[in-house]
Coordinates of C-alpha atoms in Angstrom, one line a residue:
Chain A
X1285 CA 94.1 75.2 117.6
X1286 CA 96.4 76.8 115.0
X1287 CA 97.2 74.8 111.9
X1288 CA 99.2 71.6 113.0
X1289 CA 99.6 68.2 111.4
X1290 CA 97.2 66.6 113.8
X1291 CA 93.9 67.8 112.5
X1292 CA 92.3 64.5 112.9
X1293 CA 89.0 65.5 114.4
X1294 CA 88.8 68.4 112.1
X1295 CA 89.0 65.9 109.1
X1296 CA 86.4 63.6 110.7
X1297 CA 84.0 66.7 111.1
X1298 CA 84.7 67.7 107.6
X1299 CA 84.0 64.2 106.3
X1300 CA 80.7 63.9 108.4
X1301 CA 79.6 67.4 107.1
X1302 CA 80.2 66.3 103.5
X1303 CA 77.7 63.4 104.2
X1304 CA 80.3 60.6 104.5
X1305 CA 80.0 57.9 107.1
X1306 CA 82.9 58.4 109.7
X1307 CA 84.3 56.4 112.5
X1308 CA 87.0 57.2 115.1
X1309 CA 89.4 54.8 116.5
X1310 CA 91.1 55.7 119.8
X1311 CA 94.0 54.1 121.7
X1312 CA 92.6 54.0 125.3
X1313 CA 95.3 51.7 126.9
X1314 CA 98.8 50.3 126.1
X1315 CA 101.1 47.7 127.8
X1316 CA 104.6 47.2 127.0
X1317 CA 106.4 49.0 124.1
X1318 CA 103.3 50.1 122.2
X1319 CA 104.2 52.7 119.7
X1320 CA 101.4 55.4 120.3
X1321 CA 100.2 56.7 123.6
X1322 CA 96.5 56.7 124.9
X1323 CA 94.6 59.4 123.2
X1324 CA 96.1 58.6 119.7
X1325 CA 93.5 58.7 117.1
X1326 CA 92.7 57.4 113.6
X1327 CA 89.7 58.7 111.7
X1328 CA 88.2 56.7 108.9
X1329 CA 85.5 57.3 106.3
X1330 CA 83.2 54.9 104.7
X1331 CA 85.5 54.5 101.6
X1332 CA 88.4 53.5 103.9
X1333 CA 90.4 56.8 103.6
X1334 CA 92.1 57.5 107.0
X1335 CA 94.0 60.3 109.0
X1336 CA 96.1 59.7 112.1
X1337 CA 97.4 56.5 113.6
X1338 CA 96.9 54.1 116.5
X1339 CA 100.0 52.2 116.1
X1340 CA 103.2 52.4 113.8
X1341 CA 101.2 51.1 110.9
X1342 CA 100.9 47.5 112.3
X1343 CA 97.2 47.3 113.1
X1344 CA 95.8 50.1 111.1
X1345 CA 94.5 47.8 108.3
X1346 CA 92.5 45.7 110.7
X1347 CA 91.1 48.8 112.7
X1348 CA 90.0 50.4 109.4
X1349 CA 88.0 47.2 108.6
X1350 CA 86.3 47.3 112.0
X1351 CA 85.7 51.0 111.7
X1352 CA 83.9 50.5 108.4
X1353 CA 81.8 47.8 110.3
X1354 CA 81.1 50.4 113.1
X1355 CA 79.9 52.9 110.4
X1356 CA 77.4 50.3 109.1
X1357 CA 76.0 49.1 112.4
X1358 CA 76.4 52.1 114.6
X1359 CA 77.8 49.9 117.5
X1360 CA 81.0 50.9 119.3
X1361 CA 83.9 48.3 119.6
X1362 CA 86.7 47.5 121.9
X1363 CA 89.6 46.0 120.2
X1364 CA 92.8 44.4 121.5
X1365 CA 95.9 43.8 119.6
X1366 CA 99.1 42.4 120.8
X1367 CA 101.6 39.4 120.2
X1368 CA 99.9 36.9 122.4
X1369 CA 100.9 33.9 120.2
X1370 CA 102.8 33.2 117.0
X1371 CA 99.8 33.6 115.0
X1372 CA 99.4 37.3 116.0
X1373 CA 102.1 38.4 113.6
X1374 CA 99.3 38.8 111.0
X1375 CA 97.6 41.7 112.8
X1376 CA 99.6 42.2 115.7
X1377 CA 102.3 44.4 117.1
X1378 CA 105.8 43.4 115.9
X1379 CA 107.3 45.2 118.9
X1380 CA 105.6 43.0 121.4
X1381 CA 103.4 45.5 123.1
X1382 CA 99.7 45.4 123.6
X1383 CA 97.0 48.0 122.7
X1384 CA 93.4 48.5 123.3
X1385 CA 91.5 50.4 120.7
X1386 CA 87.9 52.0 121.0
X1387 CA 86.1 52.2 117.7
X1388 CA 83.0 54.4 117.4
X1389 CA 81.0 55.8 114.5
X1390 CA 80.0 59.4 114.4
X1391 CA 76.3 59.4 114.5
Chain B
X1108 CA 80.0 59.7 119.1
X1109 CA 77.2 62.2 118.5
X1110 CA 77.8 64.5 115.7
X1111 CA 77.0 67.5 118.2
X1112 CA 79.8 66.3 120.5
X1113 CA 82.3 66.1 117.6
X1114 CA 81.5 69.5 116.3
X1115 CA 81.7 71.1 119.8
X1116 CA 85.1 69.3 120.3
X1117 CA 86.3 70.7 117.0
X1118 CA 85.1 74.3 118.0
X1119 CA 86.8 73.9 121.5
X1120 CA 90.2 73.0 119.7
X1121 CA 89.7 76.0 117.3
X1122 CA 89.3 78.3 120.2
X1123 CA 92.2 76.7 122.2
X1124 CA 89.8 75.8 124.9
X1125 CA 91.2 72.9 127.2
X1126 CA 88.5 70.0 127.2
X1127 CA 88.5 66.3 128.3
X1128 CA 86.1 63.9 126.3
X1129 CA 84.8 61.3 128.7
X1130 CA 83.6 58.1 127.2
X1131 CA 81.8 55.3 129.1
X1132 CA 83.4 52.3 127.3
X1133 CA 80.3 50.0 128.0
X1134 CA 77.4 52.3 127.0
X1135 CA 79.3 54.6 124.7
X1136 CA 77.7 57.7 126.3
X1137 CA 79.9 60.7 126.2
X1138 CA 80.4 64.1 127.9
X1139 CA 82.8 67.0 127.5
X1140 CA 84.4 68.2 130.7
X1141 CA 85.8 71.7 131.0
X1142 CA 87.5 73.5 133.9
X1143 CA 84.3 75.1 134.9
X1144 CA 81.3 73.1 133.6
X1145 CA 80.4 69.9 131.5
X1146 CA 78.4 69.2 128.5
X1147 CA 76.7 66.1 127.2
X1148 CA 74.3 63.3 128.3
X1149 CA 76.6 61.2 130.4
X1150 CA 76.3 62.4 134.1
X1151 CA 79.6 62.4 136.0
X1152 CA 80.1 62.3 139.6
X1153 CA 82.5 64.8 141.3
X1154 CA 85.3 62.1 141.6
X1155 CA 85.4 61.6 137.8
X1156 CA 85.3 65.3 137.3
X1157 CA 88.2 66.0 139.6
X1158 CA 90.2 63.2 137.9
X1159 CA 89.5 64.6 134.5
X1160 CA 90.5 68.1 135.4
X1161 CA 93.7 66.6 136.8
X1162 CA 94.2 64.7 133.6
X1163 CA 93.9 67.9 131.6
X1164 CA 96.5 69.6 133.8
X1165 CA 98.8 66.6 133.4
X1166 CA 98.0 66.6 129.6
X1167 CA 97.4 62.8 130.0
X1168 CA 94.7 60.6 128.5
X1169 CA 93.8 57.5 130.4
X1170 CA 91.1 55.1 131.6
X1171 CA 89.7 55.6 134.9
X1172 CA 87.4 53.1 136.9
X1173 CA 84.5 54.3 139.0
X1174 CA 81.4 52.7 140.4
X1175 CA 82.1 49.6 138.3
X1176 CA 82.2 51.7 135.1
X1177 CA 85.3 52.1 132.8
X1178 CA 85.5 55.5 131.4
X1179 CA 88.2 56.8 129.0
X1180 CA 89.3 60.4 129.5
X1181 CA 90.8 61.9 126.3
X1182 CA 92.5 65.1 126.9
X1183 CA 92.5 67.9 124.2
X1184 CA 94.8 70.8 125.3
X1185 CA 95.6 73.5 123.0
X1186 CA 98.7 73.1 120.8
X1187 CA 102.1 73.6 122.3
X1188 CA 103.3 77.0 120.9
X1189 CA 106.7 78.1 119.5
X1190 CA 107.6 81.7 119.3
X1191 CA 110.4 82.6 116.9
X1192 CA 112.1 86.0 117.2
X1193 CA 113.8 86.7 113.9
X1194 CA 112.3 85.9 110.5
X1195 CA 115.8 84.5 109.4
X1196 CA 117.0 81.6 107.4
X1197 CA 117.1 79.3 110.3
X1198 CA 113.4 80.3 111.2
X1199 CA 112.4 79.3 107.7
X1200 CA 113.4 75.7 108.4
X1201 CA 112.5 75.7 112.1
X1202 CA 108.9 77.0 111.6
X1203 CA 107.6 74.1 109.4
X1204 CA 109.6 71.6 111.3
X1205 CA 108.0 72.6 114.6
X1206 CA 104.6 72.7 112.8
X1207 CA 105.1 69.0 111.9
X1208 CA 106.0 68.3 115.5
X1209 CA 102.6 69.7 116.7
X1210 CA 103.5 73.4 117.7
X1211 CA 101.5 76.4 116.8
X1212 CA 104.3 78.6 115.4
X1213 CA 104.4 82.4 115.5
X1214 CA 107.3 84.3 113.9
X1215 CA 108.1 87.8 115.1
X1216 CA 110.3 90.3 113.3
X1217 CA 109.8 94.0 112.9
X1218 CA 112.1 94.1 109.9
X1219 CA 109.6 93.8 107.2
X1220 CA 112.0 92.7 104.5
X1221 CA 112.6 89.5 106.5
X1222 CA 109.0 88.8 107.9
X1223 CA 107.3 88.3 104.5
X1224 CA 104.6 86.0 103.4
X1225 CA 106.9 84.9 100.4
X1226 CA 109.5 83.8 102.9
X1227 CA 107.0 82.2 105.5
X1228 CA 104.1 80.9 103.5
X1229 CA 101.0 80.2 105.6
X1230 CA 102.8 81.1 108.8
X1231 CA 101.5 83.4 111.6
X1232 CA 103.9 86.6 111.2
X1233 CA 104.1 89.6 113.6
X1234 CA 105.9 92.8 112.7
X1235 CA 105.6 94.4 116.1
X1236 CA 108.6 94.8 118.4
X1237 CA 109.2 91.3 120.1
X1238 CA 108.7 92.3 123.7
X1239 CA 105.4 94.0 122.9
X1240 CA 104.2 91.2 120.7
X1241 CA 105.1 88.6 123.4
X1242 CA 103.3 90.4 126.1
X1243 CA 100.2 90.1 124.0
X1244 CA 100.6 86.5 123.1
X1245 CA 100.6 85.7 126.9
X1246 CA 103.2 83.0 126.8
X1247 CA 102.4 80.0 129.2
X1248 CA 104.0 76.9 130.4
X1249 CA 103.1 75.2 127.1
X1250 CA 105.2 77.8 125.0
X1251 CA 108.7 77.7 123.8
X1252 CA 110.7 80.8 122.6
X1253 CA 113.7 81.0 120.4
X1254 CA 115.6 84.2 119.5
X1255 CA 117.4 84.1 116.2
X1256 CA 118.1 87.7 115.2
X1257 CA 121.7 88.0 116.5
X1258 CA 120.6 91.6 117.1
X1259 CA 120.7 92.6 120.8
X1260 CA 118.0 95.4 120.1
X1261 CA 115.6 92.5 119.2
X1262 CA 116.8 89.6 121.1
X1263 CA 117.5 91.1 124.5
X1264 CA 113.9 92.6 125.1
X1265 CA 112.5 89.4 123.7
X1266 CA 114.6 87.3 126.2
X1267 CA 113.5 89.5 129.0
X1268 CA 109.9 89.1 128.2
X1269 CA 110.3 85.4 127.9
X1270 CA 112.0 85.2 131.2
X1271 CA 109.1 87.1 132.8
X1272 CA 106.7 84.2 131.6
X1273 CA 106.6 80.5 132.7
X1274 CA 107.8 79.4 129.1
X1275 CA 109.1 75.9 129.4
X1276 CA 111.9 76.5 127.0
X1277 CA 113.9 79.6 126.1
X1278 CA 116.8 79.6 123.7
X1279 CA 119.0 82.1 122.1
X1280 CA 121.0 81.5 118.9
X1281 CA 124.7 82.7 119.2
X1282 CA 128.2 81.5 119.7
X1283 CA 129.8 81.0 123.1
X1284 CA 131.3 84.4 122.9
X1285 CA 128.1 86.1 121.7
X1286 CA 126.1 84.3 124.5
X1287 CA 128.6 85.4 127.2
X1288 CA 128.3 89.0 126.1
X1289 CA 124.5 88.6 126.0
X1290 CA 124.5 87.2 129.6
X1291 CA 126.5 90.2 130.6
X1292 CA 124.1 92.8 129.1
X1293 CA 121.1 91.0 130.7
X1294 CA 122.7 90.8 134.0
X1295 CA 123.5 94.5 133.8
X1296 CA 119.8 95.1 133.1
X1297 CA 119.0 93.5 136.3
X1298 CA 118.3 89.9 135.4
X1299 CA 119.3 87.5 138.1
X1300 CA 121.3 84.2 137.8
X1301 CA 118.4 81.9 138.2
X1302 CA 116.6 83.5 135.2
X1303 CA 119.8 83.5 133.1
X1304 CA 120.2 79.9 133.6
X1305 CA 116.8 79.3 132.0
X1306 CA 118.4 80.4 128.6
X1307 CA 119.6 77.8 126.5
X1308 CA 122.5 79.1 124.4
X1309 CA 126.2 79.4 123.6
X1310 CA 125.3 77.4 121.4
X1311 CA 121.7 76.7 121.4
X1312 CA 120.5 73.1 120.5
X1313 CA 121.7 69.6 120.8
X1314 CA 125.2 69.1 119.6
X1315 CA 124.3 67.3 116.3
X1316 CA 127.4 68.6 114.5
X1317 CA 125.4 70.3 111.7
X1318 CA 125.9 73.8 110.4
X1319 CA 123.3 74.3 107.7
X1320 CA 120.2 76.3 108.8
X1321 CA 118.0 73.2 108.6
X1322 CA 120.5 71.3 110.6
X1323 CA 120.6 74.0 113.2
X1324 CA 116.8 74.1 113.2
X1325 CA 116.8 70.3 113.8
X1326 CA 119.2 70.6 116.8
X1327 CA 117.0 73.3 118.4
X1328 CA 113.8 71.4 117.9
X1329 CA 115.6 68.3 119.4
X1330 CA 116.6 70.3 122.3
X1331 CA 113.0 71.7 122.9
X1332 CA 111.7 68.1 122.6
X1333 CA 114.2 66.9 125.3
X1334 CA 113.4 69.8 127.7
X1335 CA 109.5 69.2 127.1
X1336 CA 109.7 65.5 127.9
X1337 CA 112.2 65.7 130.7
X1338 CA 109.9 68.2 132.5
X1339 CA 107.4 65.2 132.5
X1340 CA 104.4 67.3 132.7
X1341 CA 104.3 70.5 130.7
X1342 CA 101.3 71.6 132.7
X1343 CA 101.5 73.1 136.2
X1344 CA 102.6 76.5 134.7
X1345 CA 99.6 76.7 132.3
X1346 CA 97.1 79.4 133.0

């Protein structure tokens, strides 16, 4: 792939090659008006630096925290976000969609 | 994800090799699926392989369920390509905009005073004749072409080369009058009406009302985007 703005996996590989802990978060399913389609990715390093996105900025904060946990324990996680009740505003999708995100550490 | 899988995926992307990553959402096991073979420690049955290859052709990542397992197929296709003929002012705006939108951009112009590194920093530049360059680039169904030189000696052969390819978008800069004259020349050169209708022109781009090079570039990129998604799948034509 020639240089484009979406070099997320490339950045993840570079971080890992530099000895950093790295996790990948991937949108695997969406319902309703979720902002990013399945396949969209966010890479996170162990300091919390991130590249890419899994929403319009609504859930990245929570996903980064889970990603850092995944880097620590090596276990993949399946997260689900959506406006299911009033409380969901804190880490939910303001647009009313629902999204499933798979988070995995790079070994 | 195993580091070996990530490194291989990055190498595949660098080589423009279409690949689908299959992840078992329960076990986390992963394999890479190519058009011809597979790689990884997750053994896949022929149904999943067929679904994954269809997902590659449709350019669509999705969850599939098979034998009680949920598997996510993530599609990695080579970047969409944009070929700009004419290293002109509008190209200087359109090339970086298109790159932001995810296109691998190539600018072709045999006029070396136009096609300079200073005018197009960090951009793929070719100074061959457009039709020769385009034959070599092997345009596929994930490629867009826009001619911008206003010079029939450069634009016309480029358009003819584009029309011989399955490029999903072909645009030609020029006023209604210029475009009408261009269509006449191409018709006289033996190009049929069905092919001529593939050319967006007279004027090119969506009618945003702007006149500056950046505004015209925006209207062209907007039209390319509309055509890309109206077509639904950009595959089908892909080699």
